[in-house]
């Protein structure tokens, strides 16, 4: 089950991207693998003649919902004005995956790096005389390099 998609993962994953959770499902009539990584959510479908990959950046996901039946469940991902419905997921996997994605988004949005706010904090320290012009410039350069 999903061996073709799992074999294709190394060529799809970005550098430093780590798989956190995965489950089987159907998206746009293609059977494949739904993968949550530390960077994004990816749906992969591989056949003998084609490879289809669709990804959803965590910062573009506005909402996620799931539903379960007796055996199978569905996940709906709302991202950048689009609605992606992944169906036919094993019941407990649908809930686990949706809750994982929801928690990951929540945790990362709370810790999101805001360059403007950080530079404003530095400017305030400079105004208060806590740091000088050179220190301000060095710290600002380090913040920009983080981006």
Coordinates of N, CA, C and O in Angstrom, one line a residue:
X1 N 0.8 -1.2 0.0 CA 0.0 0.0 0.0 C 0.9 1.3 0.0 O 1.7 1.4 0.9
X2 N 0.8 2.1 -1.0 CA 1.5 3.3 -1.2 C 3.0 3.2 -1.3 O 3.7 4.1 -1.0
X3 N 3.5 2.0 -1.7 CA 4.9 1.8 -1.8 C 5.5 2.7 -2.9 O 6.6 3.2 -2.7
X4 N 4.8 3.0 -4.0 CA 5.3 3.8 -5.0 C 5.5 5.2 -4.5 O 6.5 5.9 -4.8
X5 N 4.5 5.7 -3.8 CA 4.6 7.1 -3.2 C 5.7 7.2 -2.2 O 6.4 8.2 -2.2
X6 N 5.9 6.2 -1.4 CA 6.9 6.2 -0.4 C 8.3 6.2 -1.0 O 9.2 7.0 -0.6
X7 N 8.4 5.5 -2.1 CA 9.7 5.4 -2.8 C 10.0 6.8 -3.5 O 11.1 7.2 -3.7
X8 N 8.9 7.5 -3.9 CA 9.1 8.8 -4.5 C 9.4 9.9 -3.5 O 9.9 11.0 -4.0
X9 N 9.2 9.7 -2.3 CA 9.3 10.8 -1.3 C 10.7 11.5 -1.3 O 10.8 12.7 -1.2
X10 N 11.8 10.7 -1.3 CA 13.1 11.4 -1.3 C 13.3 12.5 -2.4 O 13.9 13.5 -2.1
X11 N 12.7 12.2 -3.6 CA 12.9 13.2 -4.6 C 11.9 14.4 -4.5 O 12.1 15.5 -5.1
X12 N 10.9 14.3 -3.6 CA 9.9 15.3 -3.4 C 10.2 16.2 -2.2 O 10.0 17.4 -2.3
X13 N 10.8 15.6 -1.2 CA 11.1 16.3 0.0 C 12.2 17.4 -0.2 O 13.1 17.1 -1.0
X14 N 12.0 18.5 0.5 CA 13.0 19.6 0.4 C 14.2 19.2 1.4 O 14.0 18.4 2.2
X15 N 15.3 19.9 1.2 CA 16.4 19.8 2.1 C 15.9 20.1 3.6 O 15.2 21.1 3.7
X16 N 16.3 19.3 4.5 CA 15.9 19.5 5.9 C 14.4 19.3 6.2 O 13.9 19.7 7.3
X17 N 13.7 18.7 5.2 CA 12.3 18.4 5.5 C 12.1 17.0 6.0 O 12.8 16.1 5.6
X18 N 11.3 16.9 7.1 CA 11.2 15.6 7.8 C 9.7 15.2 7.8 O 8.8 16.0 8.1
X19 N 9.4 14.0 7.5 CA 8.1 13.5 7.5 C 7.7 13.3 9.0 O 8.4 12.7 9.8
X20 N 6.5 13.8 9.3 CA 6.0 13.7 10.7 C 4.8 12.7 10.8 O 4.6 12.1 11.8
X21 N 4.0 12.7 9.7 CA 2.8 11.8 9.8 C 2.4 11.5 8.3 O 2.6 12.4 7.4
X22 N 1.8 10.4 8.1 CA 1.4 10.0 6.7 C 0.2 9.1 6.8 O 0.0 8.3 7.7
X23 N -0.7 9.1 5.8 CA -1.8 8.2 5.7 C -2.3 8.1 4.2 O -2.0 9.0 3.4
X24 N -2.9 7.1 3.9 CA -3.5 6.8 2.5 C -4.8 7.6 2.4 O -5.5 7.7 3.3
X25 N -5.1 8.0 1.1 CA -6.3 8.6 0.8 C -6.5 8.8 -0.7 O -5.7 8.4 -1.5
X26 N -7.6 9.4 -1.0 CA -8.0 9.7 -2.4 C -8.2 11.2 -2.5 O -8.9 11.8 -1.7
X27 N -7.5 11.8 -3.5 CA -7.7 13.2 -3.8 C -7.9 13.4 -5.3 O -7.0 12.9 -6.1
X28 N -8.9 14.1 -5.7 CA -9.3 14.3 -7.1 C -9.2 12.9 -7.9 O -8.6 12.8 -8.9
X29 N -9.8 11.9 -7.3 CA -9.9 10.6 -7.8 C -8.6 9.8 -7.9 O -8.6 8.7 -8.5
X30 N -7.5 10.4 -7.4 CA -6.2 9.7 -7.4 C -6.0 9.1 -6.0 O -6.1 9.8 -5.0
X31 N -5.6 7.8 -6.0 CA -5.3 7.2 -4.7 C -3.8 7.5 -4.5 O -3.0 7.5 -5.3
X32 N -3.5 7.9 -3.2 CA -2.2 8.3 -2.9 C -1.9 8.4 -1.4 O -2.5 7.8 -0.6
X33 N -0.9 9.2 -1.1 CA -0.4 9.3 0.2 C -0.4 10.8 0.6 O 0.1 11.7 -0.1
X34 N -1.0 11.0 1.8 CA -1.1 12.4 2.4 C 0.0 12.4 3.4 O 0.0 11.6 4.3
X35 N 0.9 13.4 3.3 CA 2.1 13.4 4.1 C 2.2 14.8 4.8 O 2.1 15.8 4.2
X36 N 2.3 14.8 6.1 CA 2.6 16.0 6.9 C 4.0 16.0 7.3 O 4.5 15.1 7.9
X37 N 4.7 17.1 6.9 CA 6.2 17.2 7.2 C 6.3 18.4 8.2 O 5.4 19.0 8.6
X38 N 7.6 18.7 8.5 CA 7.8 19.9 9.3 C 7.7 21.2 8.5 O 7.9 22.3 9.1
X39 N 7.5 21.1 7.2 CA 7.4 22.3 6.3 C 6.1 22.5 5.6 O 5.7 23.6 5.4
X40 N 5.4 21.4 5.3 CA 4.2 21.5 4.5 C 3.4 20.2 4.6 O 3.9 19.2 5.1
X41 N 2.2 20.2 4.0 CA 1.4 19.0 3.8 C 1.4 18.7 2.3 O 1.3 19.6 1.5
X42 N 1.7 17.4 2.0 CA 1.8 17.0 0.6 C 0.9 15.8 0.2 O 0.8 14.9 1.0
X43 N 0.2 15.9 -0.9 CA -0.5 14.7 -1.4 C 0.3 14.2 -2.6 O 0.6 15.0 -3.6
X44 N 0.6 12.9 -2.6 CA 1.5 12.3 -3.6 C 0.7 11.1 -4.2 O 0.2 10.3 -3.5
X45 N 0.6 11.1 -5.6 CA 0.0 10.0 -6.2 C 0.9 9.6 -7.4 O 1.3 10.4 -8.2
X46 N 1.3 8.3 -7.4 CA 2.3 7.8 -8.4 C 1.7 6.6 -9.1 O 1.2 5.7 -8.4
X47 N 1.7 6.7 -10.4 CA 1.3 5.5 -11.2 C 2.5 5.1 -12.0 O 3.6 5.7 -11.9
X48 N 2.3 4.1 -12.8 CA 3.4 3.6 -13.6 C 3.9 4.7 -14.6 O 5.1 4.8 -14.8
X49 N 3.0 5.6 -15.0 CA 3.4 6.6 -16.0 C 3.5 8.0 -15.5 O 3.9 8.9 -16.2
X50 N 3.0 8.3 -14.3 CA 3.0 9.7 -13.8 C 3.2 9.8 -12.3 O 3.0 8.9 -11.6
X51 N 3.6 11.0 -12.0 CA 3.7 11.4 -10.6 C 3.0 12.7 -10.4 O 3.2 13.7 -11.1
X52 N 2.0 12.7 -9.5 CA 1.3 14.0 -9.2 C 1.6 14.4 -7.7 O 1.5 13.5 -6.8
X53 N 2.0 15.6 -7.5 CA 2.3 16.1 -6.2 C 1.6 17.4 -6.0 O 1.7 18.3 -6.9
X54 N 0.9 17.6 -4.9 CA 0.3 18.8 -4.6 C 0.6 19.1 -3.2 O 0.5 18.3 -2.3
X55 N 1.1 20.3 -2.9 CA 1.5 20.7 -1.5 C 0.7 21.9 -1.0 O 0.2 22.7 -1.8
X56 N 0.6 21.9 0.3 CA -0.1 22.9 1.0 C 0.8 23.5 2.1 O 1.1 22.8 3.0
X57 N 1.2 24.7 1.9 CA 2.1 25.4 2.8 C 1.3 25.6 4.1 O 0.2 26.1 4.1
X58 N 1.9 25.3 5.3 CA 1.2 25.5 6.5 C 0.7 27.0 6.7 O -0.4 27.2 7.2
X59 N 1.5 27.9 6.3 CA 1.1 29.3 6.5 C 0.0 29.7 5.5 O -0.6 30.8 5.7
X60 N -0.4 28.9 4.5 CA -1.5 29.2 3.6 C -2.7 28.4 4.1 O -3.8 28.7 3.5
X61 N -2.6 27.5 5.0 CA -3.8 26.7 5.4 C -4.6 27.6 6.4 O -4.0 28.0 7.4
X62 N -5.8 27.9 6.0 CA -6.6 28.7 6.9 C -7.5 27.9 7.8 O -7.9 28.4 8.9
X63 N -7.9 26.7 7.4 CA -8.7 25.8 8.2 C -8.6 24.4 7.7 O -8.2 24.1 6.6
X64 N -8.8 23.5 8.7 CA -8.8 22.1 8.3 C -10.0 21.4 9.1 O -10.2 21.8 10.3
X65 N -10.7 20.5 8.4 CA -11.7 19.8 9.1 C -11.7 18.3 8.7 O -11.1 18.0 7.7
X66 N -12.3 17.5 9.5 CA -12.3 16.1 9.2 C -13.7 15.6 9.6 O -14.4 16.1 10.4
X67 N -14.1 14.4 9.0 CA -15.3 13.7 9.3 C -15.0 12.2 9.3 O -14.1 11.8 8.6
X68 N -15.7 11.5 10.1 CA -15.4 10.0 10.1 C -16.8 9.3 10.0 O -17.8 9.8 10.5
X69 N -16.7 8.2 9.3 CA -17.8 7.2 9.3 C -17.5 6.0 10.0 O -16.6 6.0 10.9
X70 N -18.1 4.9 9.7 CA -17.8 3.7 10.4 C -16.4 3.1 10.2 O -15.8 2.6 11.1
X71 N -15.9 3.3 8.9 CA -14.6 2.8 8.6 C -13.7 3.8 8.1 O -12.5 3.9 8.4
X72 N -14.2 4.7 7.2 CA -13.4 5.7 6.6 C -13.7 7.1 7.0 O -14.8 7.4 7.6
X73 N -12.8 8.0 6.8 CA -13.0 9.4 7.1 C -12.5 10.3 5.9 O -11.9 9.8 5.0
X74 N -12.7 11.6 6.1 CA -12.3 12.6 5.1 C -11.6 13.7 5.8 O -12.0 14.0 6.9
X75 N -10.7 14.4 5.1 CA -10.1 15.6 5.6 C -10.3 16.7 4.5 O -10.2 16.4 3.3
X76 N -10.7 17.9 4.9 CA -10.8 19.0 4.0 C -9.8 20.1 4.5 O -9.8 20.5 5.6
X77 N -9.0 20.5 3.5 CA -8.0 21.5 3.8 C -8.4 22.7 3.0 O -8.5 22.7 1.8
X78 N -8.5 23.8 3.7 CA -8.8 25.1 3.1 C -7.5 25.9 3.1 O -6.9 26.2 4.1
X79 N -7.0 26.2 1.9 CA -5.7 26.9 1.8 C -5.7 27.8 0.6 O -6.1 27.5 -0.5
X80 N -5.3 29.1 0.9 CA -5.2 30.1 -0.2 C -6.4 30.2 -1.1 O -6.3 30.3 -2.3
X81 N -7.6 30.1 -0.4 CA -8.8 30.2 -1.2 C -9.3 29.0 -1.8 O -10.3 29.0 -2.5
X82 N -8.6 27.9 -1.7 CA -8.9 26.6 -2.3 C -9.4 25.6 -1.3 O -9.1 25.8 -0.1
X83 N -10.1 24.7 -1.8 CA -10.6 23.6 -0.9 C -10.2 22.3 -1.4 O -10.5 21.9 -2.6
X84 N -9.4 21.5 -0.6 CA -8.9 20.2 -1.0 C -9.6 19.2 -0.2 O -9.4 19.2 1.0
X85 N -10.2 18.2 -0.8 CA -10.9 17.2 -0.1 C -10.2 15.9 -0.3 O -10.1 15.4 -1.4
X86 N -9.6 15.3 0.8 CA -9.0 14.0 0.7 C -9.9 13.0 1.4 O -10.3 13.2 2.5
X87 N -10.3 12.0 0.6 CA -11.3 11.1 1.0 C -10.7 9.7 1.2 O -9.6 9.4 0.9
X88 N -11.6 8.8 1.8 CA -11.3 7.4 1.9 C -10.0 7.1 2.8 O -9.2 6.3 2.5
X89 N -9.9 7.9 3.8 CA -8.8 7.7 4.8 C -9.3 6.9 5.9 O -10.5 7.0 6.4
X90 N -8.5 5.9 6.4 CA -8.9 5.1 7.5 C -9.4 6.0 8.6 O -8.7 7.0 8.9
X91 N -10.5 5.7 9.3 CA -11.2 6.5 10.2 C -10.2 7.2 11.3 O -10.2 8.4 11.4
X92 N -9.4 6.4 12.0 CA -8.6 7.0 13.0 C -7.5 7.8 12.4 O -7.0 8.7 13.0
X93 N -7.0 7.4 11.2 CA -6.0 8.2 10.5 C -6.5 9.6 10.2 O -5.7 10.6 10.2
X94 N -7.7 9.7 9.7 CA -8.3 11.0 9.4 C -8.3 12.0 10.5 O -7.8 13.1 10.4
X95 N -8.7 11.5 11.7 CA -8.7 12.3 12.9 C -7.3 12.7 13.3 O -7.0 13.8 13.6
X96 N -6.4 11.7 13.4 CA -5.1 11.9 13.8 C -4.3 12.9 12.9 O -3.6 13.8 13.4
X97 N -4.5 12.7 11.6 CA -3.8 13.6 10.7 C -4.3 15.1 10.8 O -3.6 16.0 10.8
X98 N -5.7 15.2 10.8 CA -6.3 16.5 10.9 C -5.8 17.2 12.2 O -5.5 18.4 12.2
X99 N -5.8 16.5 13.3 CA -5.5 17.1 14.6 C -4.0 17.4 14.6 O -3.6 18.5 15.2
X100 N -3.1 16.6 14.0 CA -1.7 16.9 13.9 C -1.5 18.2 13.1 O -0.7 19.1 13.6
X101 N -2.1 18.3 11.9 CA -1.9 19.5 11.1 C -2.5 20.8 11.9 O -1.8 21.8 11.9
X102 N -3.6 20.6 12.5 CA -4.2 21.8 13.3 C -3.2 22.2 14.4 O -2.9 23.4 14.5
X103 N -2.7 21.2 15.1 CA -1.8 21.6 16.2 C -0.5 22.2 15.7 O 0.1 23.1 16.2
X104 N 0.0 21.6 14.6 CA 1.3 22.1 14.0 C 1.1 23.6 13.5 O 2.0 24.4 13.8
X105 N 0.0 23.9 12.9 CA -0.3 25.3 12.5 C -0.4 26.2 13.7 O 0.2 27.3 13.7
X106 N -1.1 25.7 14.7 CA -1.3 26.6 15.9 C 0.0 26.8 16.6 O 0.3 28.0 16.9
X107 N 0.8 25.8 16.7 CA 2.1 26.0 17.4 C 3.1 26.9 16.6 O 3.8 27.7 17.2
X108 N 3.1 26.8 15.3 CA 4.0 27.6 14.5 C 3.5 29.0 14.3 O 4.3 29.9 14.2
X109 N 2.2 29.3 14.3 CA 1.8 30.6 14.1 C 2.1 31.4 15.4 O 2.3 32.6 15.3
X110 N 2.1 30.8 16.5 CA 2.4 31.4 17.8 C 3.9 31.8 17.9 O 4.3 32.8 18.5
X111 N 4.7 31.0 17.2 CA 6.2 31.2 17.2 C 6.7 31.9 16.0 O 7.9 31.9 15.8
X112 N 5.8 32.4 15.1 CA 6.3 32.9 13.8 C 7.2 34.1 14.0 O 6.9 35.0 14.8
X113 N 8.2 34.1 13.2 CA 9.2 35.2 13.3 C 8.7 36.4 12.5 O 8.4 36.3 11.3
X114 N 8.6 37.6 13.1 CA 8.1 38.8 12.5 C 9.3 39.8 12.5 O 9.6 40.4 13.5
X115 N 9.9 39.9 11.3 CA 11.1 40.8 11.1 C 10.8 42.2 11.5 O 11.6 42.8 12.2
X116 N 9.7 42.7 11.1 CA 9.3 44.1 11.4 C 9.3 44.4 12.9 O 9.8 45.4 13.4
X117 N 8.6 43.5 13.6 CA 8.5 43.6 15.1 C 9.9 43.6 15.7 O 10.1 44.3 16.7
X118 N 10.7 42.7 15.3 CA 12.0 42.5 15.9 C 12.9 43.8 15.6 O 13.6 44.2 16.5
X119 N 12.8 44.3 14.4 CA 13.6 45.5 14.1 C 13.0 46.7 14.9 O 13.8 47.6 15.4
X120 N 11.7 46.8 15.1 CA 11.1 47.8 15.9 C 11.6 47.7 17.4 O 11.9 48.7 18.0
X121 N 11.8 46.5 17.9 CA 12.3 46.3 19.2 C 13.7 46.8 19.3 O 14.1 47.5 20.3
X122 N 14.5 46.5 18.3 CA 15.9 47.0 18.3 C 16.0 48.5 18.2 O 16.8 49.2 18.9
X123 N 15.1 49.1 17.4 CA 15.1 50.6 17.3 C 14.7 51.2 18.6 O 15.3 52.3 19.0
X124 N 13.8 50.6 19.4 CA 13.4 51.1 20.7 C 14.6 51.0 21.6 O 14.9 52.0 22.4
X125 N 15.4 49.9 21.6 CA 16.5 49.8 22.4 C 17.6 50.9 22.1 O 18.2 51.5 23.0
X126 N 17.7 51.2 20.8 CA 18.6 52.2 20.4 C 18.2 53.6 20.9 O 19.0 54.4 21.4
X127 N 16.9 53.9 20.7 CA 16.3 55.1 21.2 C 16.6 55.3 22.7 O 16.8 56.4 23.2
X128 N 16.5 54.2 23.5 CA 16.6 54.3 24.9 C 18.1 54.3 25.3 O 18.4 54.4 26.5
X129 N 19.0 54.2 24.3 CA 20.4 54.2 24.6 C 21.0 52.9 25.1 O 22.1 52.8 25.6
X130 N 20.2 51.8 25.0 CA 20.7 50.5 25.5 C 21.7 50.0 24.5 O 22.7 49.3 24.9
X131 N 21.5 50.2 23.2 CA 22.5 49.8 22.2 C 22.9 51.1 21.4 O 22.1 52.0 21.3
X132 N 24.1 51.1 20.8 CA 24.5 52.2 19.9 C 24.2 51.9 18.5 O 23.7 50.8 18.1
X133 N 24.6 52.8 17.6 CA 24.3 52.7 16.2 C 24.9 51.5 15.6 O 24.3 50.7 14.8
X134 N 26.2 51.2 15.9 CA 26.9 50.0 15.4 C 26.2 48.7 15.8 O 26.0 47.8 15.0
X135 N 25.9 48.6 17.1 CA 25.2 47.4 17.6 C 23.9 47.2 16.9 O 23.5 46.1 16.6
X136 N 23.2 48.3 16.7 CA 21.9 48.3 16.1 C 22.0 47.7 14.7 O 21.3 46.8 14.3
X137 N 23.0 48.2 13.9 CA 23.2 47.8 12.5 C 23.6 46.3 12.5 O 23.1 45.5 11.6
X138 N 24.5 45.9 13.4 CA 24.9 44.5 13.5 C 23.7 43.6 13.8 O 23.5 42.5 13.2
X139 N 22.9 43.9 14.8 CA 21.8 43.1 15.2 C 20.7 43.1 14.1 O 20.1 42.0 13.9
X140 N 20.5 44.2 13.5 CA 19.5 44.2 12.4 C 20.0 43.3 11.2 O 19.2 42.6 10.7
X141 N 21.3 43.4 10.9 CA 21.8 42.5 9.8 C 21.6 41.0 10.2 O 21.3 40.2 9.3
X142 N 21.8 40.7 11.4 CA 21.6 39.3 11.9 C 20.1 38.9 11.7 O 19.8 37.7 11.3
X143 N 19.2 39.7 12.1 CA 17.8 39.5 11.9 C 17.4 39.2 10.5 O 16.7 38.3 10.1
X144 N 17.9 40.1 9.6 CA 17.6 40.0 8.2 C 18.2 38.7 7.6 O 17.6 38.0 6.8
X145 N 19.4 38.3 8.1 CA 20.0 37.1 7.6 C 19.2 35.9 8.0 O 19.2 34.9 7.3
X146 N 18.4 36.0 9.1 CA 17.5 34.8 9.5 C 16.4 34.5 8.5 O 16.0 33.4 8.4
X147 N 16.1 35.6 7.8 CA 15.0 35.4 6.8 C 15.5 34.6 5.7 O 15.1 33.8 5.0

